[in-house]
Amino acid sequence: MHLSLRFHARVHARALAIFALPALVAIPGARPGLGSVDIRRGSPAADSVPRYDLSVRLDPERRRLEASGTLTLPPASSDRTEVSLTLHEAMRLTEVRLVAPEWAAGAAAVDTVARERGDLRLRVRLPQTLPRGRRASLSLKFEGGSATPGFLFYLGGDVIYASGWGTNWYPAPGDGSIKVTGRLRVFTPASHPVVLASGGRPLRANRETGWHAFELPRPTYLSFVAGRFVQTRVQRPGSAPVTVYVAEARAGDTAQARAAAAALEVLERTFGRYRWDSLAVVEYPDTLARRLGFNAAAEPGMLVLKGGFLRSNPSSANYGHELTHQWWPNVTGFRRPASLLAEGMANYGAFRVVEALEGHAAAERFRRTGDPGFNGDISAWFYLRHAAAGFDTALVAFREGTFPGRNMGGTKGAFVFESLAHEMGRDRMHRALTRLLDRHEHGTVSVEMFEAAMSAAAGRDLKWFVRQWFDREGVPHWEAAWRQRAGRLHLEVTQPPPYYRATLPVIVTGASGAATVHRIVVDGPRSSFAWPTTESVTRVEVDPAFRVLRWTASLRSRADALAPVTRARAARSVDGLRAVLRTLPQPDVHGVTFVTHVSLAELLLDADRVGEAAAHARAALEAAVRDPEQLSLAYGVLALDARQRRDTTRFQEAVANAIAADAVAGIPGPSVWVRALRMP
Ligand SMILES: [Zn+2]
């Protein structure tokens, strides 16, 4: 959420995975951040999946758990003398025995071989050497917990969240990247009566004894939540039921469940069947979510959201994005180093859901300038202005955990998949994606595998497409010129090198107002087209709905003018922004003054320098050229300043102005959280 007044790009790197945490946290009391966490790790082939049979006893008061169970490992290809396990350092393995094969049973010794990024790498030395081709079953006991939250892991608070995607809270086979199937039993005291296991089919729940049992039929990381929830369930014929779990019932709960269900339906048409029996949308306390480092976590069959999401209007973009992760990467991931393509796919899913549920105009707006109610950094404008500021690279070279790279890659990826839909036909692409997910269920695909699958589905080689969009930086800049002569309309599209080949829609509007749609294929420096016309043509537009990520002359000049601000803002440099103010362009047609002051207001607010922030907000509002989309941000800062000074009149005035500014801009913008502000 670009309106968040604080941007944290905290990186949680593990041996095999890097998690990006754009935990966009607003000021205390304001609406929480709405960025999303992407959590994924590599996946094994489905035929070699370890099985866990695990019982976990929770003790929320002491923020601890005790667990025991059996881990059965698939046959090894060579003789086995030891087993590798990975366990978070807040946990302790207290007992390991080899229990099968029976003839080799006995106690095993455990060595800690390394300590890496909060994990213990453990070597379990088996009592006897097991010949290759044999399964091995270990009985394990472990316990632990921590007073401080880990990544998606905290055993205290109103909602307990233990995510195997985020933290190796149980002894995970190998390096922690391997998924398991099995059975999970969780005991909770009466304070946390409801338990949900990600990807889990409930077997039994006994409220009297506090035990809840789940079967985990698909390979996954063991994740569960426990808490006291009010449930709202929506069931549509032929689709998985959606249940919203919140701390306290609210009028909008059903709307949230319906929005999630509607998004799932759109995504099933895009990526094929939804794999899990149900979808749980779980509210997680805002204050704790911040400490656990996430805004939204998409686990198999379960979406854990900061409460703020569920207190605002349902966001199609947010559900589209987060629920696409139920396919990418929860079913199939993109292979490293291009794993950020799953983020592009999630945003493509968001494009589809917004278009299907909110219409073409909303979808075009989302593509062009983003949806501040979801993550305003996912938009063509975000990508382009940062590209102009020197942050661009090849699509496959953008990485998780980077700013602005992660959101540039997430945006460009979405547009590239949109362009591919135009190139090969959307239905054909969706069928090809569905087959790819089926074929690589619980695995990963490389860019080469993706390209081969799309080429096969299209019936022609699409290497050129991958090369131009995935392997080099930049986007096209086409200029179109047209004239009408002797009953024919002539259109010429030119572009500077490096050239892009693309299939583009052209809308031709005549004097009567009638419009016709043509499709053209541009390639090389100059592409010419001609059509017979009967009436006088008044307008010719190439890709007017902005489906292809590209430069236009006006976007180029605005992005270039703002580049110094963009750079200083990305570096979070107050001095850098102040330097921009000393060299403002005259005349300032692109509103550099306004954007610089707003950026300074944001940074100073983050540093709790509210008074200085307010001064810059006022300076921004006095600028001659202002960005309508960021106006409410300036008013929001004034509201916070007034709140701090307990000036009720100014506070109410600023809140009203923020709401009015967003209404005029036609966006569900920063005023969404400003609206939630209250005088203390
Ligand atoms: Zn995501």
XYZ file of C-alpha atoms and ligand atoms in Angstrom:
681
model
C 0.000 0.000 0.000
C 1.859 2.998 -1.229
C -0.070 5.245 1.046
C 1.374 3.601 4.074
C 3.478 6.116 5.796
C 6.221 3.680 6.453
C 7.898 1.250 4.155
C 9.779 -1.647 5.607
C 11.474 -3.935 3.161
C 12.675 -6.435 5.673
C 14.281 -9.464 4.186
C 14.089 -12.815 5.826
C 16.648 -14.911 4.070
C 16.940 -18.594 4.616
C 19.303 -21.157 3.193
C 16.945 -21.890 0.362
C 14.569 -19.023 0.213
C 14.296 -15.329 0.559
C 11.114 -13.858 1.844
C 10.214 -10.354 1.008
C 8.429 -8.387 3.597
C 7.031 -5.169 2.334
C 5.408 -4.889 5.724
C 3.922 -1.537 5.078
C 3.009 -0.250 8.413
C 1.068 2.899 8.880
C 1.151 5.064 11.928
C -0.281 3.562 15.102
C -4.037 3.625 15.031
C -4.155 4.066 11.295
C -5.092 1.449 8.804
C -2.542 -1.305 8.623
C -0.404 -1.918 5.593
C -1.787 -3.894 2.759
C 1.268 -5.167 0.968
C 1.615 -8.878 0.794
C 4.149 -11.368 1.869
C 5.207 -13.984 -0.500
C 6.199 -17.141 1.035
C 7.488 -19.986 -0.960
C 10.137 -22.546 -1.013
C 11.259 -25.175 -3.453
C 9.093 -28.237 -3.849
C 9.915 -31.914 -4.177
C 8.492 -34.328 -6.690
C 5.190 -35.593 -5.364
C 6.302 -39.248 -5.347
C 8.931 -38.801 -2.662
C 7.030 -37.024 0.042
C 7.842 -37.610 3.717
C 4.917 -38.220 6.028
C 4.442 -36.720 9.448
C 2.149 -37.969 12.160
C 2.393 -35.196 14.693
C 0.683 -34.207 17.938
C 1.200 -30.676 19.175
C 0.214 -29.424 22.606
C -0.085 -25.623 22.816
C 0.532 -23.600 25.932
C -0.339 -20.004 24.956
C 0.304 -18.628 28.408
C 3.905 -19.741 28.331
C 4.049 -19.169 24.536
C 5.312 -22.683 24.069
C 4.428 -25.982 22.536
C 5.343 -29.582 23.175
C 5.102 -32.074 20.365
C 5.721 -35.697 19.600
C 5.247 -37.778 16.508
C 6.612 -39.948 13.780
C 8.358 -38.827 10.629
C 8.490 -41.434 7.863
C 11.034 -40.747 5.146
C 10.728 -42.127 1.621
C 13.241 -44.750 0.470
C 16.736 -43.402 -0.077
C 18.768 -44.074 -3.218
C 21.858 -44.991 -1.209
C 22.657 -46.577 2.144
C 21.565 -44.324 4.971
C 23.571 -43.712 8.118
C 22.100 -40.363 9.045
C 19.131 -38.104 8.488
C 19.252 -34.305 8.118
C 16.670 -32.160 9.839
C 16.209 -28.416 10.136
C 14.639 -26.828 13.203
C 14.220 -23.213 14.258
C 16.518 -22.248 17.101
C 13.603 -21.328 19.360
C 12.764 -25.055 19.400
C 14.612 -27.971 20.923
C 14.663 -31.570 19.805
C 14.566 -33.642 23.009
C 14.349 -37.197 21.733
C 14.882 -39.070 18.463
C 14.514 -42.798 17.954
C 14.582 -44.874 14.841
C 11.393 -46.955 15.035
C 11.268 -48.543 11.588
C 12.584 -50.744 10.147
C 12.121 -52.611 13.385
C 15.331 -54.621 13.171
C 17.338 -51.403 13.258
C 15.296 -49.631 15.941
C 17.031 -47.753 18.687
C 17.960 -44.341 20.039
C 19.666 -41.932 17.642
C 22.259 -39.293 18.456
C 21.731 -35.724 17.279
C 24.470 -33.251 16.363
C 23.995 -29.615 15.511
C 26.104 -29.228 12.395
C 25.329 -25.598 11.636
C 23.339 -22.595 12.720
C 21.991 -20.665 9.760
C 19.659 -17.704 9.756
C 17.847 -18.723 12.896
C 17.761 -22.417 12.022
C 19.620 -25.342 13.505
C 20.900 -27.856 10.968
C 20.680 -31.188 12.701
C 22.292 -34.517 11.873
C 20.515 -37.543 13.271
C 22.944 -40.477 13.432
C 21.003 -43.704 13.006
C 21.760 -46.632 15.336
C 22.393 -48.868 12.297
C 23.078 -48.336 8.610
C 19.919 -48.739 6.531
C 20.331 -50.258 3.066
C 19.152 -48.156 0.141
C 15.554 -48.490 -0.955
C 14.235 -48.671 2.597
C 11.919 -46.262 4.333
C 12.957 -44.942 7.707
C 10.643 -43.852 10.508
C 11.819 -41.628 13.310
C 9.925 -40.998 16.487
C 10.561 -37.439 17.640
C 9.879 -35.251 20.630
C 10.472 -31.527 20.537
C 9.406 -28.429 22.402
C 9.993 -24.727 22.582
C 8.662 -21.351 21.631
C 9.705 -17.836 22.121
C 8.630 -14.706 23.894
C 9.266 -12.805 20.689
C 7.468 -13.500 17.410
C 9.341 -15.215 14.599
C 8.502 -14.981 10.929
C 4.828 -16.028 10.763
C 5.320 -17.784 14.081
C 4.083 -16.818 17.503
C 2.588 -19.071 20.148
C 1.080 -16.284 22.259
C -1.541 -13.612 21.705
C -5.210 -13.919 20.801
C -4.416 -15.866 17.645
C -1.638 -18.432 17.619
C -0.014 -18.722 14.227
C 2.593 -21.369 13.507
C 3.532 -21.333 9.850
C 5.838 -23.981 8.457
C 6.176 -21.745 5.394
C 7.692 -19.033 7.504
C 9.520 -20.828 10.301
C 10.759 -24.384 10.761
C 8.836 -24.800 14.006
C 8.934 -28.603 13.628
C 11.969 -30.712 12.649
C 11.643 -30.382 8.892
C 13.248 -33.024 6.713
C 16.411 -32.013 4.898
C 17.133 -28.312 4.560
C 13.581 -27.324 5.452
C 12.448 -26.946 1.844
C 10.744 -30.347 1.651
C 6.979 -30.545 1.991
C 5.220 -33.310 3.883
C 1.837 -35.027 3.990
C 0.365 -36.675 7.042
C -1.727 -36.080 10.074
C -1.622 -33.188 12.478
C -3.235 -33.146 15.919
C -3.318 -29.923 17.865
C -4.318 -29.528 21.491
C -5.400 -26.070 22.567
C -6.749 -24.799 25.872
C -10.209 -23.235 26.058
C -8.742 -19.773 25.425
C -8.114 -20.770 21.758
C -11.019 -23.065 20.926
C -10.849 -23.014 17.117
C -7.959 -24.608 15.212
C -7.408 -24.461 11.450
C -4.660 -26.357 9.672
C -3.483 -25.125 6.288
C -4.452 -27.638 3.607
C -5.929 -29.814 6.345
C -9.103 -31.851 6.201
C -10.640 -31.799 9.692
C -10.994 -35.314 11.115
C -12.130 -34.767 14.662
C -12.404 -31.817 16.947
C -13.209 -32.335 20.563
C -13.884 -29.090 22.337
C -14.068 -30.893 25.667
C -10.598 -32.330 25.467
C -9.195 -29.576 23.262
C -7.808 -31.948 20.622
C -8.248 -31.213 16.904
C -7.116 -33.654 14.224
C -6.450 -33.017 10.526
C -5.482 -35.132 7.551
C -3.038 -33.430 5.174
C -3.473 -35.205 1.844
C -1.298 -32.876 -0.239
C 2.362 -32.073 0.295
C 2.643 -28.908 2.336
C 4.464 -27.203 5.173
C 2.722 -27.724 8.494
C 0.856 -24.543 9.375
C -2.002 -23.864 11.720
C -3.794 -21.067 13.533
C -5.693 -21.276 16.803
C -7.922 -18.681 18.358
C -11.414 -17.611 19.317
C -13.254 -16.744 16.127
C -16.659 -15.793 14.861
C -17.275 -17.594 11.569
C -19.145 -16.523 8.462
C -19.455 -19.095 5.732
C -20.410 -18.736 2.081
C -21.066 -21.791 -0.021
C -21.506 -21.665 -3.774
C -22.648 -24.695 -5.707
C -19.759 -26.644 -7.122
C -17.056 -24.614 -5.462
C -15.122 -24.732 -2.222
C -16.853 -23.031 0.702
C -15.247 -19.857 1.982
C -15.279 -19.152 5.695
C -14.201 -15.864 7.200
C -12.832 -16.177 10.753
C -12.763 -12.909 12.664
C -12.295 -11.892 16.279
C -15.593 -10.031 16.433
C -18.539 -10.210 14.066
C -18.878 -7.261 11.710
C -21.510 -6.266 9.201
C -19.074 -6.739 6.319
C -18.074 -10.344 7.055
C -20.438 -11.882 4.522
C -19.316 -9.400 1.882
C -15.707 -10.429 2.521
C -16.551 -14.120 2.168
C -18.528 -13.445 -1.013
C -15.723 -11.382 -2.516
C -13.194 -14.134 -1.802
C -15.526 -16.755 -3.286
C -16.140 -14.637 -6.389
C -12.395 -14.165 -6.849
C -11.820 -17.912 -6.500
C -14.341 -18.553 -9.262
C -12.573 -16.170 -11.623
C -9.220 -17.757 -10.797
C -10.551 -21.288 -11.342
C -11.440 -20.198 -14.864
C -7.903 -18.858 -15.237
C -5.734 -21.545 -13.607
C -7.962 -24.615 -13.296
C -9.358 -26.347 -10.253
C -8.795 -25.075 -6.742
C -6.993 -27.894 -4.922
C -8.182 -27.538 -1.347
C -11.499 -28.540 0.217
C -12.235 -25.086 1.524
C -10.815 -21.632 1.912
C -10.344 -20.059 5.319
C -9.873 -16.292 5.460
C -8.452 -15.664 8.907
C -8.158 -12.358 10.708
C -4.847 -11.892 12.476
C -4.418 -9.073 15.022
C -2.910 -5.974 13.389
C -0.411 -5.253 16.128
C 0.940 -8.793 16.138
C 1.008 -9.083 12.339
C 3.411 -6.203 12.257
C 5.720 -7.975 14.691
C 5.450 -11.234 12.769
C 6.470 -9.370 9.627
C 3.474 -9.809 7.363
C 0.357 -8.178 5.985
C -1.132 -11.129 4.189
C 0.070 -14.703 4.075
C -1.339 -17.085 1.485
C -0.995 -20.624 2.804
C -2.629 -23.617 1.098
C -6.382 -23.338 1.693
C -5.861 -20.506 4.120
C -5.417 -16.784 3.799
C -4.189 -15.052 6.942
C -4.877 -11.332 6.779
C -4.224 -8.448 9.050
C -7.501 -7.327 10.557
C -7.384 -4.047 8.673
C -8.090 -5.855 5.414
C -11.320 -7.250 6.773
C -12.438 -3.964 8.265
C -12.358 -2.144 4.919
C -14.406 -2.850 1.838
C -13.480 -6.141 0.168
C -10.664 -5.539 -2.289
C -10.936 -7.478 -5.535
C -7.295 -6.701 -6.273
C -6.169 -8.036 -2.923
C -8.222 -11.229 -3.131
C -7.178 -11.685 -6.755
C -3.529 -11.391 -5.861
C -3.479 -13.408 -2.643
C -5.735 -16.170 -3.910
C -3.668 -16.609 -7.085
C -0.962 -17.776 -4.701
C -3.197 -20.830 -4.071
C -1.970 -21.857 -7.547
C 1.338 -19.995 -7.862
C 3.392 -21.036 -5.922
C 1.224 -23.216 -3.621
C 0.689 -25.735 -6.436
C 3.583 -24.854 -8.741
C 6.361 -22.361 -8.230
C 8.702 -20.720 -10.691
C 12.146 -22.140 -10.297
C 14.881 -20.000 -8.832
C 16.313 -17.586 -9.754
C 13.083 -16.520 -11.495
C 10.780 -17.310 -8.567
C 9.479 -13.732 -8.505
C 7.455 -14.616 -11.633
C 4.895 -16.111 -9.223
C 4.438 -12.565 -7.971
C 3.840 -11.432 -11.547
C 1.311 -14.232 -11.916
C -0.420 -13.146 -8.677
C -0.782 -9.644 -10.091
C -2.007 -11.050 -13.410
C -4.620 -12.931 -11.342
C -5.497 -9.606 -9.694
C -5.878 -8.008 -13.165
C -8.286 -10.809 -14.140
C -10.341 -10.622 -10.956
C -10.671 -6.827 -11.033
C -11.692 -6.917 -14.701
C -14.224 -9.714 -14.154
C -15.789 -8.334 -10.981
C -15.413 -4.571 -11.358
C -15.303 -3.996 -15.071
C -13.001 -2.677 -17.750
C -12.628 0.861 -16.442
C -11.568 -0.287 -12.962
C -9.155 -2.794 -14.475
C -7.588 -0.168 -16.733
C -7.187 2.186 -13.809
C -5.568 -0.618 -11.776
C -3.126 -1.374 -14.607
C -2.198 2.264 -15.122
C -1.911 3.695 -11.619
C -2.635 0.875 -9.192
C -5.122 0.331 -6.407
C -4.038 2.101 -3.209
C -6.485 -0.081 -1.278
C -4.344 -3.087 -2.230
C -0.790 -2.154 -3.077
C -0.324 1.064 -4.969
C 3.148 -0.074 -5.995
C 1.681 -2.568 -8.432
C 1.046 -0.400 -11.473
C 2.537 0.658 -14.779
C 3.273 4.073 -13.316
C 5.276 2.593 -10.428
C 7.332 0.509 -12.849
C 7.871 3.324 -15.339
C 8.865 6.023 -12.904
C 11.373 3.719 -11.222
C 12.676 2.579 -14.604
C 13.270 6.254 -15.452
C 15.122 6.602 -12.140
C 17.564 3.845 -13.107
C 16.160 0.821 -11.245
C 15.226 -1.310 -14.246
C 16.631 -4.737 -15.058
C 15.514 -7.865 -16.920
C 12.264 -9.381 -15.657
C 14.033 -12.584 -14.584
C 16.612 -10.552 -12.653
C 14.190 -8.828 -10.265
C 14.353 -10.358 -6.798
C 12.232 -10.831 -3.718
C 13.149 -8.632 -0.796
C 14.282 -5.681 -2.862
C 12.819 -2.242 -3.291
C 11.742 -1.113 -5.802
C 12.783 -4.242 -7.709
C 10.234 -6.601 -6.203
C 7.270 -4.428 -7.152
C 8.757 -3.517 -10.548
C 9.159 -7.219 -11.307
C 5.724 -8.018 -9.901
C 4.195 -5.353 -12.125
C 6.115 -6.131 -15.293
C 5.428 -9.853 -14.865
C 1.682 -9.229 -14.717
C 1.790 -7.117 -17.887
C 3.942 -9.680 -19.656
C 1.414 -12.439 -18.924
C -1.305 -10.058 -20.140
C 0.646 -9.512 -23.378
C 1.132 -13.249 -23.747
C -2.644 -13.681 -23.512
C -2.968 -11.304 -26.481
C -0.225 -13.070 -28.361
C -1.527 -16.619 -28.085
C -5.183 -16.110 -27.152
C -6.310 -15.782 -23.569
C -8.317 -19.025 -23.372
C -5.482 -20.967 -24.913
C -3.015 -19.463 -22.455
C -5.283 -20.268 -19.508
C -5.644 -23.873 -20.668
C -1.870 -24.111 -21.032
C -1.356 -22.718 -17.525
C -3.871 -25.215 -16.150
C -1.996 -28.099 -17.803
C 1.321 -26.785 -16.532
C -0.030 -26.736 -12.970
C -1.392 -30.277 -13.358
C 1.868 -31.584 -14.752
C 4.082 -29.904 -12.173
C 1.815 -30.155 -9.168
C 3.891 -29.547 -6.034
C 6.927 -28.907 -8.196
C 8.492 -25.940 -9.940
C 8.896 -24.794 -13.522
C 11.793 -22.932 -15.077
C 11.405 -20.106 -17.579
C 12.482 -22.567 -20.312
C 9.787 -25.065 -19.295
C 7.215 -22.281 -19.212
C 8.245 -21.064 -22.666
C 8.157 -24.605 -24.102
C 4.669 -25.219 -22.680
C 3.331 -21.940 -24.083
C 4.968 -22.530 -27.475
C 3.413 -26.003 -27.642
C -0.010 -24.622 -26.755
C 0.296 -21.759 -29.253
C 1.490 -24.121 -31.972
C 4.457 -21.877 -32.713
C 7.763 -20.870 -31.253
C 7.456 -18.163 -28.613
C 11.146 -17.920 -27.733
C 11.249 -14.426 -29.202
C 8.501 -13.375 -26.796
C 10.425 -14.650 -23.773
C 13.625 -13.076 -25.024
C 12.131 -9.630 -25.524
C 10.066 -9.518 -22.339
C 11.884 -11.719 -19.822
C 15.545 -11.388 -20.732
C 16.109 -7.701 -21.296
C 15.233 -4.571 -19.409
C 12.918 -1.875 -20.664
C 9.559 -1.664 -22.359
C 8.527 -0.457 -25.811
C 7.739 3.078 -26.846
C 5.540 3.164 -29.907
C 4.483 6.300 -31.766
C 1.457 6.070 -34.012
C 0.604 8.363 -36.933
C -2.430 8.041 -39.179
C -4.013 9.667 -42.203
C -7.061 8.999 -44.279
C -6.818 9.122 -48.085
C -8.838 7.760 -50.983
C -11.185 5.681 -48.862
C -8.371 4.126 -46.866
C -7.065 4.663 -43.366
C -3.282 4.427 -43.145
C -1.630 3.787 -39.792
C 2.089 3.794 -39.195
C 3.655 2.696 -35.905
C 7.314 3.501 -35.302
C 9.593 2.599 -32.414
C 13.191 3.140 -31.364
C 15.497 0.137 -30.841
C 15.544 -2.350 -29.216
C 12.415 -3.311 -31.146
C 9.390 -5.049 -29.711
C 7.058 -7.338 -31.550
C 3.509 -7.219 -30.217
C -0.092 -7.885 -31.059
C -2.018 -4.695 -30.269
C -5.633 -3.597 -30.421
C -6.398 -0.469 -32.461
C -9.665 1.401 -31.975
C -10.771 3.518 -34.926
C -13.541 6.014 -34.223
C -15.506 7.663 -37.003
C -17.345 10.971 -37.174
C -20.606 9.214 -36.288
C -19.006 8.007 -33.070
C -18.957 4.392 -34.261
C -15.798 2.561 -33.277
C -14.189 -0.449 -34.897
C -11.503 -2.625 -33.376
C -8.533 -3.896 -35.373
C -5.662 -6.059 -34.295
C -2.211 -5.244 -35.559
C 1.144 -6.905 -35.196
C 3.967 -4.406 -34.874
C 7.589 -5.374 -35.297
C 10.786 -3.544 -36.190
C 11.331 0.197 -36.608
C 8.260 0.849 -38.755
C 4.989 -1.058 -39.220
C 2.349 0.120 -41.694
C -1.306 -0.812 -41.915
C -4.241 0.212 -44.079
C -7.966 -0.408 -43.906
C -10.832 0.648 -46.183
C -13.021 3.303 -44.563
C -16.411 4.642 -45.467
C -16.767 7.533 -43.072
C -14.441 10.219 -41.908
C -12.147 9.029 -39.110
C -11.792 11.258 -36.048
C -9.615 9.161 -33.758
C -7.182 6.244 -33.979
C -5.915 4.785 -30.707
C -3.352 2.032 -30.287
C -3.914 -0.008 -27.106
C -6.109 2.686 -25.511
C -6.882 0.496 -22.472
C -3.159 0.203 -21.708
C -2.889 -3.582 -21.756
C 0.747 -3.517 -22.839
C 3.379 -2.077 -20.504
C 5.009 0.698 -22.486
C 6.135 4.260 -22.571
C 4.054 7.069 -23.918
C 5.486 10.516 -24.591
C 3.679 12.024 -21.593
C 4.588 9.205 -19.196
C 8.202 9.461 -20.350
C 8.510 13.188 -19.722
C 6.755 12.986 -16.352
C 8.840 10.004 -15.174
C 12.042 11.753 -16.302
C 11.100 14.980 -14.526
C 10.373 13.092 -11.315
C 13.440 10.821 -11.496
C 15.480 12.739 -8.860
C 12.539 12.570 -6.425
C 11.981 8.890 -7.207
C 15.629 8.106 -6.479
C 15.737 10.053 -3.222
C 12.418 8.558 -2.115
C 13.588 5.013 -2.873
C 16.719 5.691 -0.825
C 14.532 7.146 1.936
C 16.831 10.139 1.936
C 15.491 13.307 3.565
C 18.668 15.145 2.494
C 18.224 13.880 -1.058
C 14.656 15.162 -1.174
C 15.707 18.522 0.283
C 18.347 18.755 -2.443
C 15.596 18.260 -5.047
C 13.721 21.218 -3.549
C 16.763 23.410 -4.216
C 16.760 22.626 -7.937
C 13.101 22.600 -8.848
C 12.283 22.841 -12.563
C 10.699 26.065 -13.783
C 7.945 25.839 -14.798
C 7.142 22.767 -12.738
C 4.627 21.212 -15.118
C 4.967 17.699 -13.698
C 4.428 18.611 -10.063
C 7.936 17.826 -8.822
C 7.424 20.300 -5.965
C 4.270 18.568 -4.815
C 5.657 15.021 -4.966
C 8.871 16.029 -3.193
C 7.019 17.674 -0.323
C 4.650 14.721 0.034
C 7.622 12.337 0.067
C 9.329 14.419 2.735
C 6.125 14.443 4.781
C 5.987 10.642 4.632
C 9.615 10.141 5.634
C 9.476 12.686 8.456
C 6.284 11.157 9.780
C 8.058 7.809 9.887
C 10.734 9.438 11.997
C 7.984 10.741 14.323
C 8.798 14.308 13.289
C 5.112 15.059 12.894
C 5.383 18.850 13.009
C 7.976 18.983 10.218
C 5.955 16.448 8.238
C 2.895 18.672 8.505
C 4.880 21.680 7.277
C 5.813 19.744 4.126
C 2.231 18.529 3.711
C 1.091 22.161 3.753
C 3.805 23.125 1.270
C 2.680 20.279 -0.982
C -0.909 21.507 -0.900
C 0.263 24.976 -1.940
C 2.059 23.647 -5.020
C 0.648 24.805 -8.346
C 0.590 21.307 -9.883
C -0.600 18.515 -7.613
C -1.094 14.790 -8.130
C -4.766 14.106 -7.347
C -3.920 10.566 -6.255
C -1.591 11.776 -3.534
C -3.626 14.692 -2.240
C -5.276 12.681 0.507
C -1.850 11.577 1.691
C -0.998 15.214 2.411
C -4.325 15.746 4.195
C -3.729 12.530 6.139
C -0.471 13.932 7.485
C -2.284 17.118 8.517
C -4.904 14.997 10.288
C -2.221 13.157 12.244
C -0.545 16.413 13.160
C -3.859 17.876 14.367
C -4.541 14.713 16.323
C -1.231 14.983 18.077
C -1.966 18.589 18.965
C -5.518 17.596 20.005
C -6.957 20.161 17.617
C -10.315 18.554 16.908
C -11.462 21.172 14.395
C -8.343 20.928 12.234
C -8.406 17.159 12.571
C -11.961 16.835 11.289
C -11.263 19.291 8.503
C -8.209 17.310 7.351
C -10.071 13.986 7.428
C -12.954 15.476 5.438
C -10.501 16.905 2.890
C -8.733 13.565 2.516
C -12.013 11.790 1.849
C -13.093 14.481 -0.616
C -9.736 14.365 -2.426
C -9.984 10.624 -2.982
C -13.593 10.915 -4.050
C -12.593 13.478 -6.705
C -9.674 11.261 -7.796
C -12.067 8.333 -7.978
C -9.874 6.020 -5.923
C -10.271 4.023 -2.722
C -7.120 5.779 -1.619
C -5.353 6.811 1.558
C -8.615 8.224 2.915
C -9.559 4.605 3.650
C -7.264 4.635 6.643
C -7.650 8.341 7.324
C -11.358 7.599 7.743
C -10.480 5.131 10.484
C -8.513 7.729 12.466
C -10.062 8.805 15.740
C -9.181 11.569 18.093
C -7.672 10.036 21.228
Zn 2.222 -11.993 -3.603
